[in-house]
PDB file of C-alpha atoms and ligand atoms in Angstrom:
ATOM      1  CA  UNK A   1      -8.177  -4.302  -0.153  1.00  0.00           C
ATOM      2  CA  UNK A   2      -8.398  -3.361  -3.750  1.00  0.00           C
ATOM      3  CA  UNK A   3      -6.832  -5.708  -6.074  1.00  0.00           C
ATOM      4  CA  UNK A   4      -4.230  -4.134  -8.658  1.00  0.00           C
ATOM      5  CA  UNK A   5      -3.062  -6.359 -11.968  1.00  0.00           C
ATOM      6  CA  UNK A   6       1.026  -5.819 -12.183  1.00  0.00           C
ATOM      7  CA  UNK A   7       3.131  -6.914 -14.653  1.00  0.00           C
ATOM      8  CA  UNK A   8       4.896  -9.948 -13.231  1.00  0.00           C
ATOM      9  CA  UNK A   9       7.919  -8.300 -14.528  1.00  0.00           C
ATOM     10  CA  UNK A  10       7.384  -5.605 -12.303  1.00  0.00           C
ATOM     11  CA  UNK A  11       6.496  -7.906  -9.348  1.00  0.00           C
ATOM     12  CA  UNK A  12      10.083  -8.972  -9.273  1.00  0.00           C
ATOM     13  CA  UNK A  13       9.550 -12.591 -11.317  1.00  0.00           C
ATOM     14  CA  UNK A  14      12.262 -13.162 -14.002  1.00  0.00           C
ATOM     15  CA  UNK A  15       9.987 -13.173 -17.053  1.00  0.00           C
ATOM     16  CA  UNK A  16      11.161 -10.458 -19.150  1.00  0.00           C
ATOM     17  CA  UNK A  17      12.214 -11.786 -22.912  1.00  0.00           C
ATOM     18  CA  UNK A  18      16.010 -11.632 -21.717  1.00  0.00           C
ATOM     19  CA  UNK A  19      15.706 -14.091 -18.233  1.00  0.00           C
ATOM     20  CA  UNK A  20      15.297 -10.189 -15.907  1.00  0.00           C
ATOM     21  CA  UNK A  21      13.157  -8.813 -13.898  1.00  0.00           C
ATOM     22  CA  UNK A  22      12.137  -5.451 -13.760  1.00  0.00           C
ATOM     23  CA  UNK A  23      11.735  -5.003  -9.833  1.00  0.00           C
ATOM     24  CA  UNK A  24       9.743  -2.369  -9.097  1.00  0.00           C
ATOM     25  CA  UNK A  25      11.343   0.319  -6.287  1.00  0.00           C
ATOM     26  CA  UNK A  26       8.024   1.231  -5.373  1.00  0.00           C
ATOM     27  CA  UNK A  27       6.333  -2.314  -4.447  1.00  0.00           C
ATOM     28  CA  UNK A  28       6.495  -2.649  -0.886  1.00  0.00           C
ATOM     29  CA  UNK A  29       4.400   1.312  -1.136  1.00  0.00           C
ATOM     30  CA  UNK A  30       1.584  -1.093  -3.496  1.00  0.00           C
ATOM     31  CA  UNK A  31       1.708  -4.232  -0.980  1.00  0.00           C
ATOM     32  CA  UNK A  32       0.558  -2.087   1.404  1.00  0.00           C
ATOM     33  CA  UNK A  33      -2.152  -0.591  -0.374  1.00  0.00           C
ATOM     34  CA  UNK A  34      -3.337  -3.189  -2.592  1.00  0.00           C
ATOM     35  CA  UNK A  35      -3.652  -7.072  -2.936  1.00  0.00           C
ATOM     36  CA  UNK A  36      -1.143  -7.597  -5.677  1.00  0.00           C
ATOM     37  CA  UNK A  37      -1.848  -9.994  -8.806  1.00  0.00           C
ATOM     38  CA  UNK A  38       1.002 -10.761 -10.834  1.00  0.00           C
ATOM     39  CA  UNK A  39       0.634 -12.207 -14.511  1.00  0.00           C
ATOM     40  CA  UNK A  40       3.012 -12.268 -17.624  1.00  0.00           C
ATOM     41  CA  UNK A  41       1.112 -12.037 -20.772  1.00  0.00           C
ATOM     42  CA  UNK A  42       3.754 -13.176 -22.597  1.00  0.00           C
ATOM     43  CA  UNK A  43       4.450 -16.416 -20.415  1.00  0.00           C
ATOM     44  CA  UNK A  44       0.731 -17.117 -20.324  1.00  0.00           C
ATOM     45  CA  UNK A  45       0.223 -17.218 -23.744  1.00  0.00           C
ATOM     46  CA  UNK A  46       3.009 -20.134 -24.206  1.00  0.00           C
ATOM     47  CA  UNK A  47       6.213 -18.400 -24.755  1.00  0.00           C
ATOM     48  CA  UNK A  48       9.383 -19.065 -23.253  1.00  0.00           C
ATOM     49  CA  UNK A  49      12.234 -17.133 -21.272  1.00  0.00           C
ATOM     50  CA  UNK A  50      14.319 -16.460 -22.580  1.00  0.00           C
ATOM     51  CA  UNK A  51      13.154 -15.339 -26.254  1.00  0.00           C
ATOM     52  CA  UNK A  52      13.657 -13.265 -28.843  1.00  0.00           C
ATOM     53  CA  UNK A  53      12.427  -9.911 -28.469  1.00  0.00           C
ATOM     54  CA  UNK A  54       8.880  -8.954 -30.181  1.00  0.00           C
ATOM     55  CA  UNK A  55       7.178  -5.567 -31.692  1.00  0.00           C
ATOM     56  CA  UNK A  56       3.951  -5.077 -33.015  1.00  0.00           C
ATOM     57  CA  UNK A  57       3.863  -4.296 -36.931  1.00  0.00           C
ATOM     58  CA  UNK A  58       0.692  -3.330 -38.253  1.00  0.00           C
ATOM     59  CA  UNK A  59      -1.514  -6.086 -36.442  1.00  0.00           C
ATOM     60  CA  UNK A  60       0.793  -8.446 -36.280  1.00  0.00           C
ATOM     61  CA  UNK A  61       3.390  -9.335 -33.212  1.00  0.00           C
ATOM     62  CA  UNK A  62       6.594 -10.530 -34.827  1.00  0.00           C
ATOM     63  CA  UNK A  63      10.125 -11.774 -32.986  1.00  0.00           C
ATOM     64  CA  UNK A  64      13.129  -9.661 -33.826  1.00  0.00           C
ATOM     65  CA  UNK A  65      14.153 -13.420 -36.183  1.00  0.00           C
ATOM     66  CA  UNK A  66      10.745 -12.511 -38.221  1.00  0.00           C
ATOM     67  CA  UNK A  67       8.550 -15.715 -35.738  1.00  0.00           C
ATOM     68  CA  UNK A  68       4.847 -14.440 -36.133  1.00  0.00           C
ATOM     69  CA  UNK A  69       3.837 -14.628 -32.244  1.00  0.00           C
ATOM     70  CA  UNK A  70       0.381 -12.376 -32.936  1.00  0.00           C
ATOM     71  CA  UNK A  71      -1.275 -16.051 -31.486  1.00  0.00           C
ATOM     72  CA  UNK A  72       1.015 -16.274 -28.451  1.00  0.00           C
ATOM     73  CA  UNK A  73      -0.206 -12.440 -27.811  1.00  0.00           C
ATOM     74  CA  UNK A  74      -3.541 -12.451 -28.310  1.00  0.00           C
ATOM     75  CA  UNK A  75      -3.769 -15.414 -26.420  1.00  0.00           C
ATOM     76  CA  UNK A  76      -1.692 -14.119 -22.933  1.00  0.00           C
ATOM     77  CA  UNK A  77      -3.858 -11.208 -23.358  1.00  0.00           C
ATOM     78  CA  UNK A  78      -7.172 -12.954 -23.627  1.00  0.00           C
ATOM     79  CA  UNK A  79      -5.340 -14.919 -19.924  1.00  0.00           C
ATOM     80  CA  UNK A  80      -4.507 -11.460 -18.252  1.00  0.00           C
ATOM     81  CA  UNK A  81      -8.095 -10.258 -19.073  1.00  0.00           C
ATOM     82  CA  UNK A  82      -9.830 -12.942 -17.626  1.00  0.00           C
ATOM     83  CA  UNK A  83      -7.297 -12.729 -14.906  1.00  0.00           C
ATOM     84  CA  UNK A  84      -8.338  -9.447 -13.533  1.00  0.00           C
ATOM     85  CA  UNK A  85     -11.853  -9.749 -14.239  1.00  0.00           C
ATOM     86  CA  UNK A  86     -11.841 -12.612 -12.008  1.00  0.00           C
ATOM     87  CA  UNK A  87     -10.317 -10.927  -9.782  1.00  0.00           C
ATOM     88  CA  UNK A  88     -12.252  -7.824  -9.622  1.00  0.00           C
ATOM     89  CA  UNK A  89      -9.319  -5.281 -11.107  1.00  0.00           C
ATOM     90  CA  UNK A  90     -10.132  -2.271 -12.201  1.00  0.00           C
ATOM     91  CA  UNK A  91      -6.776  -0.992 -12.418  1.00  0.00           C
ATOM     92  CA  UNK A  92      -3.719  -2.346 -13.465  1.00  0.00           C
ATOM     93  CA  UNK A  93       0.154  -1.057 -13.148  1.00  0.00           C
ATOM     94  CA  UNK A  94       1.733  -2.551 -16.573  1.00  0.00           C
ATOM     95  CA  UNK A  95       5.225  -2.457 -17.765  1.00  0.00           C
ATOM     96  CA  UNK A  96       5.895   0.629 -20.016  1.00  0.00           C
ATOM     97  CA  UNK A  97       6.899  -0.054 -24.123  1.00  0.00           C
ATOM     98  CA  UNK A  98       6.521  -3.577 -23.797  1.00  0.00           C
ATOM     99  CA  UNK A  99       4.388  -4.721 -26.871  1.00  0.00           C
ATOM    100  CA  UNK A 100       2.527  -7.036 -24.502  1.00  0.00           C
ATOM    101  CA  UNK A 101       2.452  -4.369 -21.400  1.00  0.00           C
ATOM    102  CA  UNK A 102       2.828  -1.013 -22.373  1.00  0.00           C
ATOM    103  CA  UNK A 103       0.815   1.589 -22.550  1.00  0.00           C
ATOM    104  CA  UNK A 104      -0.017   5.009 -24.555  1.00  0.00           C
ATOM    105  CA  UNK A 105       3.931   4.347 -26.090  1.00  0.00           C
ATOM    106  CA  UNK A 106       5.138   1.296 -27.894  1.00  0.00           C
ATOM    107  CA  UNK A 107       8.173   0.491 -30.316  1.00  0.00           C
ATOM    108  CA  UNK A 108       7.480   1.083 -34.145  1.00  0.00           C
ATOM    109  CA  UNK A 109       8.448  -2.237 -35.394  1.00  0.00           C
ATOM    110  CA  UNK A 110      11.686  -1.987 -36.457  1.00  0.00           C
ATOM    111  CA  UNK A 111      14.021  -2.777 -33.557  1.00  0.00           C
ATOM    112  CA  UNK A 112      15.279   0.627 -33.510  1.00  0.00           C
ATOM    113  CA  UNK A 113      14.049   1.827 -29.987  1.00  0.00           C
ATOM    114  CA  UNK A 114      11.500   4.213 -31.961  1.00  0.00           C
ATOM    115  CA  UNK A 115       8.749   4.845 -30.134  1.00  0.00           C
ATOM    116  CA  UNK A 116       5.330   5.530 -31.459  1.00  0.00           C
ATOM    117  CA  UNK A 117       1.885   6.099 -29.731  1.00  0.00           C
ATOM    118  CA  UNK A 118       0.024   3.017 -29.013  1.00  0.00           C
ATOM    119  CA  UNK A 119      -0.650  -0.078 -27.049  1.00  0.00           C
ATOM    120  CA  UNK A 120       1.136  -3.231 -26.559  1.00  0.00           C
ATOM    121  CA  UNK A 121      -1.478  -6.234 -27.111  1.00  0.00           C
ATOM    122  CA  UNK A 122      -2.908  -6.370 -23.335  1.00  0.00           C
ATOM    123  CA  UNK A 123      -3.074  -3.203 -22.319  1.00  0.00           C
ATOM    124  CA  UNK A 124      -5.142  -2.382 -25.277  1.00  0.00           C
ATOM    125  CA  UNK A 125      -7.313  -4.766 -24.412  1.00  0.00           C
ATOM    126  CA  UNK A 126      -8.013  -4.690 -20.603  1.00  0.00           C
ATOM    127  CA  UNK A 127      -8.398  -0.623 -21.509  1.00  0.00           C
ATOM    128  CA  UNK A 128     -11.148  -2.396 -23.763  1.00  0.00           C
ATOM    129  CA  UNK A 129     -12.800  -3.508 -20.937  1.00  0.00           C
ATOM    130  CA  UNK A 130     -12.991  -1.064 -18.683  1.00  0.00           C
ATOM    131  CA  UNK A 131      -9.387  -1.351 -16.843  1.00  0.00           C
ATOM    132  CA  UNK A 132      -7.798   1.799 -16.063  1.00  0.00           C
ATOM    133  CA  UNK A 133      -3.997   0.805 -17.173  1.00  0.00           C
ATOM    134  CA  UNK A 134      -0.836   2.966 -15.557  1.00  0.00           C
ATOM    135  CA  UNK A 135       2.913   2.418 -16.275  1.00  0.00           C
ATOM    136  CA  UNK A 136       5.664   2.285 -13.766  1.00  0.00           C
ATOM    137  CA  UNK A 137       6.235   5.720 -13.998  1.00  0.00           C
ATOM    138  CA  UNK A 138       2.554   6.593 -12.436  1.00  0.00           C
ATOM    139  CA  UNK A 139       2.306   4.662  -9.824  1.00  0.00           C
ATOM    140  CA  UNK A 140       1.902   8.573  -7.911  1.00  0.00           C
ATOM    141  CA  UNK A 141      -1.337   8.989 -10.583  1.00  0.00           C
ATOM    142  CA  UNK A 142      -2.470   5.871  -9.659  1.00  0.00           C
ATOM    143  CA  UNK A 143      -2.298   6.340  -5.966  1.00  0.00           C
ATOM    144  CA  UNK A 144      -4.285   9.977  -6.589  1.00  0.00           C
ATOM    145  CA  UNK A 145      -6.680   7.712  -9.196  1.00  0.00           C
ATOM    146  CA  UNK A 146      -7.547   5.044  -6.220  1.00  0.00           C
ATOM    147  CA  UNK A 147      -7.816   7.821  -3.500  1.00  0.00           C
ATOM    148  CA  UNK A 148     -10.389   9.534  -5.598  1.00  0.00           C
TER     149      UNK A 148
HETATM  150 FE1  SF4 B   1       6.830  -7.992 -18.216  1.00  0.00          FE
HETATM  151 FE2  SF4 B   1       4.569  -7.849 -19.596  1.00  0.00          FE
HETATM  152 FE3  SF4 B   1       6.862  -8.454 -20.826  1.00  0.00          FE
HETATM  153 FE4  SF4 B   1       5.775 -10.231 -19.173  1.00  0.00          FE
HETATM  154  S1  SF4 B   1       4.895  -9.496 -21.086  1.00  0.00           S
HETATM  155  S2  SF4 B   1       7.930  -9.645 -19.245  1.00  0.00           S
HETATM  156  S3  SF4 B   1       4.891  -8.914 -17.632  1.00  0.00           S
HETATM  157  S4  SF4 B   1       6.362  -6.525 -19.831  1.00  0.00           S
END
């Protein structure tokens, strides 16, 4: 079965930067069509949960209390890379807006909600490499991208 890197987040584990989950409706529809492999950027690169919430500014990741975490990021991204090319994943379902996660959208930096385009510091990379990266909201684009 083809192997798809989710967001642990999305998987159902309790990882998020506020102690949630963000428990996908639509898993048990992925279990059945691909081996599933979980992995939390964030966690993997030495954070804890909870923590303060992070956005990108400029090319730095900074917590909401002004913590510079760009080492913490690059360094759960450099984890969820190696992750799915281990594993053989050229997709991935990631967690929309998340500066880790997310995908094509991202907050602006100022703790406003503002989006703006761009990439949170994983997806960016994995797309780097190859990895076709979809948000919760496509897992229907995803499903046509794997059947094609
Ligand atoms: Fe979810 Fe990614 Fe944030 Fe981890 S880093 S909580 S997997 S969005």
């Amino acid at each position: 079965m083809e192997k798809l890197l989710i967001s642990a987040c999305l998987y159902g584990e309790k990882c998020r930067y506020d102690g949630k989950d963000n428990l996908l409706s639509r898993l048990d529809l992925l279990k059945e069509k691909f081996t599933l492999i979980p992995i939390c950027p964030e966690v993997s690169g030495g954070l804890a949960t909870p923590r303060n919430p992070s956005e990108i500014i400029g090319k730095s990741v900074v917590m909401n209390n002004g913590s510079d975490v760009t080492a913490e990021y690059k360094k759960g991204a450099e984890a969820a890379l190696k992750t799915a090319l281990d594993n053989g994943c050229k997709v991935a379902l990631m967690k929309a807006k998340s500066p880790s996660c997310g995908s094509g959208k991202i907050y602006d930096g100022t703790f406003s909600k503002t989006l703006v385009d761009g990439d949170g510091i994983t997806a960016r990379l994995l797309k780097e490499h190859g990895i076709k990266v979809f948000d919760e909201t496509q897992v229907s684009e995803l499903l046509e991208y794997i059947k094609a």
